mmCIF file of C-alpha atoms in Angstrom:
data_model
loop_
_atom_site.group_PDB
_atom_site.id
_atom_site.type_symbol
_atom_site.label_atom_id
_atom_site.label_comp_id
_atom_site.label_asym_id
_atom_site.label_seq_id
_atom_site.Cartn_x
_atom_site.Cartn_y
_atom_site.Cartn_z
ATOM 1 C CA MET A 1 -59.765 40.959 59.876
ATOM 2 C CA PRO A 2 -60.240 42.473 63.467
ATOM 3 C CA GLY A 3 -60.883 46.213 63.498
ATOM 4 C CA SER A 4 -57.326 46.880 64.449
ATOM 5 C CA ASP A 5 -55.986 48.598 61.225
ATOM 6 C CA LEU A 6 -55.566 51.892 63.312
ATOM 7 C CA THR A 7 -51.914 50.960 63.746
ATOM 8 C CA TYR A 8 -51.536 50.459 60.054
ATOM 9 C CA ARG A 9 -53.150 53.796 59.294
ATOM 10 C CA VAL A 10 -51.133 55.640 61.857
ATOM 11 C CA VAL A 11 -47.852 53.935 60.417
ATOM 12 C CA VAL A 12 -48.663 54.856 56.926
ATOM 13 C CA ARG A 13 -49.289 58.462 57.906
ATOM 14 C CA ILE A 14 -46.063 58.663 59.881
ATOM 15 C CA PHE A 15 -44.152 57.213 56.697
ATOM 16 C CA GLY A 16 -46.142 59.628 54.476
ATOM 17 C CA THR A 17 -44.991 62.562 56.532
ATOM 18 C CA LEU A 18 -41.403 61.443 56.615
ATOM 19 C CA PHE A 19 -41.419 60.925 52.965
ATOM 20 C CA ARG A 20 -42.883 64.341 52.339
ATOM 21 C CA LEU A 21 -40.361 66.008 54.758
ATOM 22 C CA MET A 22 -37.623 64.261 52.796
ATOM 23 C CA GLY A 23 -39.082 65.333 49.480
ATOM 24 C CA TYR A 24 -38.815 61.930 47.964
ATOM 25 C CA ARG A 25 -39.818 62.209 44.308
ATOM 26 C CA PHE A 26 -42.205 59.127 43.812
ATOM 27 C CA ASP A 27 -42.956 57.834 40.281
ATOM 28 C CA VAL A 28 -45.742 55.386 40.749
ATOM 29 C CA ARG A 29 -46.962 53.624 37.648
ATOM 30 C CA GLY A 30 -49.550 51.042 37.107
ATOM 31 C CA VAL A 31 -51.262 51.356 40.551
ATOM 32 C CA GLU A 32 -54.589 50.655 38.755
ATOM 33 C CA HIS A 33 -53.395 46.972 38.560
ATOM 34 C CA LEU A 34 -53.836 46.617 42.259
ATOM 35 C CA PRO A 35 -57.258 45.168 43.003
ATOM 36 C CA THR A 36 -59.616 47.470 44.997
ATOM 37 C CA SER A 37 -61.319 44.524 46.645
ATOM 38 C CA GLY A 38 -60.697 40.748 47.146
ATOM 39 C CA ALA A 39 -57.717 38.649 47.790
ATOM 40 C CA GLY A 40 -54.454 38.766 45.974
ATOM 41 C CA VAL A 41 -50.689 38.105 46.146
ATOM 42 C CA VAL A 42 -48.332 41.053 45.693
ATOM 43 C CA ALA A 43 -44.784 40.071 44.685
ATOM 44 C CA GLY A 44 -42.188 42.675 45.039
ATOM 45 C CA ASN A 45 -38.378 42.670 44.201
ATOM 46 C CA HIS A 46 -36.061 43.230 47.137
ATOM 47 C CA ILE A 47 -33.206 45.817 46.815
ATOM 48 C CA GLY A 48 -33.495 47.659 50.303
ATOM 49 C CA PHE A 49 -34.780 47.695 53.790
ATOM 50 C CA LEU A 50 -37.696 50.050 52.863
ATOM 51 C CA ASP A 51 -39.166 48.125 49.930
ATOM 52 C CA PHE A 52 -42.273 47.156 51.771
ATOM 53 C CA THR A 53 -42.993 50.722 52.956
ATOM 54 C CA PHE A 54 -42.773 51.971 49.463
ATOM 55 C CA ILE A 55 -45.027 49.176 48.063
ATOM 56 C CA GLY A 56 -47.535 49.745 50.914
ATOM 57 C CA TYR A 57 -47.241 53.535 50.343
ATOM 58 C CA ALA A 58 -48.132 53.136 46.526
ATOM 59 C CA ALA A 59 -51.234 51.058 47.460
ATOM 60 C CA ARG A 60 -52.870 53.926 49.366
ATOM 61 C CA PRO A 61 -54.795 55.307 46.314
ATOM 62 C CA ARG A 62 -56.601 51.877 46.037
ATOM 63 C CA LYS A 63 -57.427 52.014 49.737
ATOM 64 C CA ARG A 64 -55.619 48.546 50.296
ATOM 65 C CA ARG A 65 -53.480 47.546 53.011
ATOM 66 C CA ILE A 66 -50.797 44.766 52.156
ATOM 67 C CA ARG A 67 -49.880 42.232 54.761
ATOM 68 C CA PHE A 68 -46.181 41.502 54.168
ATOM 69 C CA MET A 69 -44.465 38.178 54.836
ATOM 70 C CA ALA A 70 -41.140 39.211 56.535
ATOM 71 C CA LYS A 71 -38.365 37.368 58.296
ATOM 72 C CA ARG A 72 -38.958 36.462 61.988
ATOM 73 C CA SER A 73 -35.993 38.408 63.353
ATOM 74 C CA VAL A 74 -37.828 41.710 62.339
ATOM 75 C CA PHE A 75 -40.740 40.753 64.712
ATOM 76 C CA GLU A 76 -38.143 40.195 67.458
ATOM 77 C CA LEU A 77 -37.194 43.849 67.581
ATOM 78 C CA PRO A 78 -38.832 45.432 70.603
ATOM 79 C CA VAL A 79 -40.877 48.359 68.869
ATOM 80 C CA VAL A 80 -40.712 47.372 65.277
ATOM 81 C CA GLY A 81 -41.837 43.729 66.028
ATOM 82 C CA ARG A 82 -44.890 44.979 68.010
ATOM 83 C CA LEU A 83 -45.938 47.321 65.252
ATOM 84 C CA MET A 84 -45.476 44.559 62.552
ATOM 85 C CA ARG A 85 -47.800 42.269 64.470
ATOM 86 C CA ALA A 86 -50.321 45.041 65.033
ATOM 87 C CA MET A 87 -50.439 45.502 61.370
ATOM 88 C CA HIS A 88 -50.927 41.766 60.743
ATOM 89 C CA HIS A 89 -47.721 41.243 58.802
ATOM 90 C CA ILE A 90 -46.605 37.600 58.822
ATOM 91 C CA PRO A 91 -43.298 36.491 60.587
ATOM 92 C CA VAL A 92 -41.411 33.894 58.525
ATOM 93 C CA ASP A 93 -39.024 31.364 59.905
ATOM 94 C CA ARG A 94 -37.062 30.415 56.845
ATOM 95 C CA LYS A 95 -36.153 26.962 58.395
ATOM 96 C CA SER A 96 -39.827 26.123 58.788
ATOM 97 C CA GLY A 97 -42.024 28.328 56.653
ATOM 98 C CA ALA A 98 -45.189 26.004 56.985
ATOM 99 C CA ARG A 99 -46.828 28.199 59.662
ATOM 100 C CA ALA A 100 -46.294 31.469 57.781
ATOM 101 C CA TYR A 101 -47.653 29.807 54.652
ATOM 102 C CA ARG A 102 -50.912 28.784 56.421
ATOM 103 C CA GLN A 103 -51.307 32.339 57.976
ATOM 104 C CA ALA A 104 -50.891 33.788 54.517
ATOM 105 C CA LEU A 105 -53.529 31.406 53.194
ATOM 106 C CA ARG A 106 -56.014 32.435 55.999
ATOM 107 C CA LEU A 107 -55.521 36.123 55.116
ATOM 108 C CA LEU A 108 -56.197 35.353 51.508
ATOM 109 C CA ASP A 109 -59.391 33.613 52.600
ATOM 110 C CA ASP A 110 -60.287 36.758 54.394
ATOM 111 C CA GLY A 111 -59.953 38.704 51.149
ATOM 112 C CA GLN A 112 -56.669 40.351 52.049
ATOM 113 C CA LEU A 113 -53.629 41.229 50.005
ATOM 114 C CA VAL A 114 -50.529 39.285 50.914
ATOM 115 C CA GLY A 115 -47.136 40.826 49.969
ATOM 116 C CA VAL A 116 -44.363 38.473 49.306
ATOM 117 C CA PHE A 117 -40.570 39.072 48.248
ATOM 118 C CA PRO A 118 -39.897 35.978 46.146
ATOM 119 C CA GLU A 119 -36.091 36.559 46.222
ATOM 120 C CA ALA A 120 -36.384 36.059 50.077
ATOM 121 C CA THR A 121 -33.328 38.196 50.733
ATOM 122 C CA ILE A 122 -32.017 41.645 49.251
ATOM 123 C CA SER A 123 -30.194 41.165 45.954
ATOM 124 C CA ARG A 124 -26.650 42.796 46.174
ATOM 125 C CA SER A 125 -26.585 42.860 42.226
ATOM 126 C CA TRP A 126 -29.884 44.881 42.319
ATOM 127 C CA LEU A 127 -31.142 42.484 39.614
ATOM 128 C CA LEU A 128 -33.666 39.722 40.266
ATOM 129 C CA LYS A 129 -32.448 36.613 41.843
ATOM 130 C CA PRO A 130 -33.947 33.218 41.489
ATOM 131 C CA PHE A 131 -37.400 33.088 42.999
ATOM 132 C CA LYS A 132 -38.664 30.971 45.851
ATOM 133 C CA ARG A 133 -41.953 29.298 45.024
ATOM 134 C CA GLY A 134 -44.104 30.841 47.915
ATOM 135 C CA ALA A 135 -45.671 33.694 45.921
ATOM 136 C CA ALA A 136 -46.778 31.552 43.078
ATOM 137 C CA GLY A 137 -47.843 28.882 45.347
ATOM 138 C CA LEU A 138 -50.095 31.045 47.423
ATOM 139 C CA ALA A 139 -51.732 32.211 44.159
ATOM 140 C CA VAL A 140 -52.122 28.813 42.623
ATOM 141 C CA ASN A 141 -53.550 27.409 45.995
ATOM 142 C CA ARG A 142 -56.199 29.991 46.292
ATOM 143 C CA GLN A 143 -56.688 30.887 42.484
ATOM 144 C CA VAL A 144 -56.022 34.531 43.200
ATOM 145 C CA PRO A 145 -54.206 37.137 40.993
ATOM 146 C CA LEU A 146 -50.486 37.533 41.462
ATOM 147 C CA VAL A 147 -49.543 41.157 40.996
ATOM 148 C CA PRO A 148 -45.832 41.874 40.163
ATOM 149 C CA VAL A 149 -44.256 45.103 41.559
ATOM 150 C CA VAL A 150 -40.785 46.588 41.356
ATOM 151 C CA VAL A 151 -39.127 49.369 43.285
ATOM 152 C CA TRP A 152 -36.095 51.192 41.968
ATOM 153 C CA GLY A 153 -34.160 53.991 43.773
ATOM 154 C CA GLY A 154 -35.278 52.944 47.261
ATOM 155 C CA HIS A 155 -31.848 51.231 47.749
ATOM 156 C CA ARG A 156 -30.100 54.568 47.678
ATOM 157 C CA ILE A 157 -31.934 55.410 50.693
ATOM 158 C CA TYR A 158 -31.226 52.452 52.929
ATOM 159 C CA THR A 159 -29.989 49.006 51.983
ATOM 160 C CA VAL A 160 -27.370 46.377 52.781
ATOM 161 C CA ASP A 161 -23.587 46.854 53.449
ATOM 162 C CA GLY A 162 -23.882 50.202 55.085
ATOM 163 C CA HIS A 163 -25.497 52.036 52.256
ATOM 164 C CA ARG A 164 -27.859 54.847 53.587
ATOM 165 C CA SER A 165 -28.490 58.383 52.713
ATOM 166 C CA LEU A 166 -30.369 61.356 54.085
ATOM 167 C CA ARG A 167 -30.230 63.195 50.952
ATOM 168 C CA ARG A 168 -33.416 65.013 50.184
ATOM 169 C CA ARG A 169 -35.434 64.655 46.998
ATOM 170 C CA MET A 170 -34.226 61.236 46.080
ATOM 171 C CA PRO A 171 -36.245 59.700 43.188
ATOM 172 C CA VAL A 172 -38.045 56.470 43.861
ATOM 173 C CA THR A 173 -39.841 54.638 41.043
ATOM 174 C CA ILE A 174 -42.658 52.042 41.870
ATOM 175 C CA MET A 175 -44.032 49.897 38.886
ATOM 176 C CA VAL A 176 -47.136 47.714 39.270
ATOM 177 C CA GLY A 177 -47.550 45.198 36.499
ATOM 178 C CA SER A 178 -50.734 43.639 35.166
ATOM 179 C CA PRO A 179 -52.021 40.838 37.517
ATOM 180 C CA LEU A 180 -51.009 37.281 36.486
ATOM 181 C CA ARG A 181 -53.985 34.939 36.932
ATOM 182 C CA PRO A 182 -53.132 31.229 37.402
ATOM 183 C CA ALA A 183 -54.156 29.359 34.277
ATOM 184 C CA GLU A 184 -56.141 26.220 34.405
ATOM 185 C CA GLY A 185 -53.649 23.300 35.199
ATOM 186 C CA GLU A 186 -50.668 25.855 35.579
ATOM 187 C CA SER A 187 -48.087 24.460 37.949
ATOM 188 C CA VAL A 188 -46.528 26.654 40.719
ATOM 189 C CA ASP A 189 -43.142 26.650 38.744
ATOM 190 C CA GLU A 190 -44.663 27.797 35.596
ATOM 191 C CA LEU A 191 -46.529 30.630 37.221
ATOM 192 C CA SER A 192 -43.297 31.551 39.202
ATOM 193 C CA LEU A 193 -41.555 31.742 35.764
ATOM 194 C CA ARG A 194 -44.093 33.959 34.315
ATOM 195 C CA LEU A 195 -43.761 36.191 37.456
ATOM 196 C CA HIS A 196 -40.039 36.386 37.051
ATOM 197 C CA VAL A 197 -40.226 37.407 33.374
ATOM 198 C CA ALA A 198 -42.855 39.987 34.122
ATOM 199 C CA MET A 199 -40.900 41.441 37.113
ATOM 200 C CA ASP A 200 -37.629 41.500 35.040
ATOM 201 C CA ALA A 201 -39.425 43.615 32.360
ATOM 202 C CA LEU A 202 -40.734 45.969 34.816
ATOM 203 C CA LEU A 203 -37.277 46.344 36.485
ATOM 204 C CA ALA A 204 -35.550 46.978 33.187
ATOM 205 C CA GLU A 205 -38.135 49.797 32.405
ATOM 206 C CA ALA A 206 -37.760 51.271 35.799
ATOM 207 C CA ILE A 207 -33.871 51.372 35.538
ATOM 208 C CA ASP A 208 -33.980 52.606 32.099
ATOM 209 C CA THR A 209 -36.301 55.504 32.771
ATOM 210 C CA TYR A 210 -34.938 56.386 36.245
ATOM 211 C CA PRO A 211 -34.340 60.282 36.396
ATOM 212 C CA ALA A 212 -30.926 60.195 37.906
ATOM 213 C CA MET A 213 -27.422 58.976 37.281
ATOM 214 C CA PRO A 214 -24.324 58.399 39.544
ATOM 215 C CA ARG A 215 -22.668 61.598 40.441
ATOM 216 C CA ASN A 216 -19.079 60.131 40.288
ATOM 217 C CA ASP A 217 -17.363 56.723 40.125
ATOM 218 C CA GLU A 218 -17.952 56.190 43.837
ATOM 219 C CA ASP A 219 -21.669 56.654 43.391
ATOM 220 C CA ARG A 220 -21.885 53.916 40.716
ATOM 221 C CA TRP A 221 -22.468 51.437 43.457
ATOM 222 C CA TRP A 222 -26.311 51.540 43.034
ATOM 223 C CA LEU A 223 -26.381 50.746 39.356
ATOM 224 C CA PRO A 224 -26.206 46.978 38.168
ATOM 225 C CA TYR A 225 -23.017 45.818 36.515
ATOM 226 C CA ASP A 226 -24.695 45.632 33.053
ATOM 227 C CA ARG A 227 -25.744 49.210 33.299
ATOM 228 C CA GLY A 228 -22.319 50.510 33.922
ATOM 229 C CA GLY A 229 -22.628 50.266 37.696
ATOM 230 C CA SER A 230 -20.020 48.842 40.117
ATOM 231 C CA ALA A 231 -22.605 46.392 41.860
ATOM 232 C CA PRO A 232 -21.436 42.835 41.559
ATOM 233 C CA ASP A 233 -22.753 40.561 38.815
ATOM 234 C CA PRO A 234 -25.433 38.081 39.834
ATOM 235 C CA GLU A 235 -23.062 35.221 40.351
ATOM 236 C CA THR A 236 -20.668 37.162 42.553
ATOM 237 C CA ALA A 237 -23.552 38.711 44.409
ATOM 238 C CA ALA A 238 -25.190 35.276 45.162
ATOM 239 C CA VAL A 239 -21.798 34.263 46.880
ATOM 240 C CA LEU A 240 -21.762 37.615 48.902
ATOM 241 C CA ASP A 241 -25.573 37.015 49.845
ATOM 242 C CA ARG A 242 -24.977 33.595 51.080
ATOM 243 C CA GLU A 243 -21.931 34.756 53.196
ATOM 244 C CA ALA A 244 -23.957 37.519 54.618
ATOM 245 C CA VAL A 245 -26.800 35.192 55.516
ATOM 246 C CA ALA A 246 -24.421 32.562 57.067
ATOM 247 C CA ARG A 247 -22.834 35.204 59.236
ATOM 248 C CA ILE A 248 -26.154 35.838 61.072
ATOM 249 C CA GLY A 249 -26.890 32.092 61.229
ATOM 250 C CA ASP A 250 -29.837 32.181 58.877
ATOM 251 C CA THR A 251 -30.574 30.250 55.788
ATOM 252 C CA PHE A 252 -32.004 30.553 52.289
ATOM 253 C CA ASP A 253 -33.989 27.374 52.607
#
């Protein structure tokens, strides 16, 4: 990796300063599961626009920088795109992801951590959607650990459908699970299923132990339907997700 991580370090410091100014109450658990050296795939759930900043921020104690795969449109934004490229994040064209996949493999070969959101898009139910095969595929291809991570509470700060808040002292939970190592002869689909099970358990624990509750009925939007929230159930959310993606001319495939 070129000696160009100055941008990454500066951006992390900027976000760290913003997080401190906002007084966000981070509860980071299991960070010891992130490897301090060597290649690996970090798989995160996707509930808000700041998920990658929270996961990257949580990796600081391990002195690791995660190169995230993100949709190409983000890289086309004038300032943000320049920063994303300088930090060696990976642009993904969902209609043709082979180039991004090859770039991710090269980063793994270089001993880097590659961050993937297996759901591909933000889940409006806040629960896990079916996974794409990319995260598990990378881990199987290079026989590297697959680290499950979930974020909870970040969607209360900035997510889809106009939900954003400048409230101070917002709690954000980040949970890192034990690395999943591809077993001998294990298929991509089998590993992807193991990943989904692991992340589902982490997410349930994060929700159950989150130190805040909705203030009123209007504020129930950020809780899943099965926790007394007003978020749509997964089936309804899937329809809303597809409609939203179609409106911008994108695709899940």
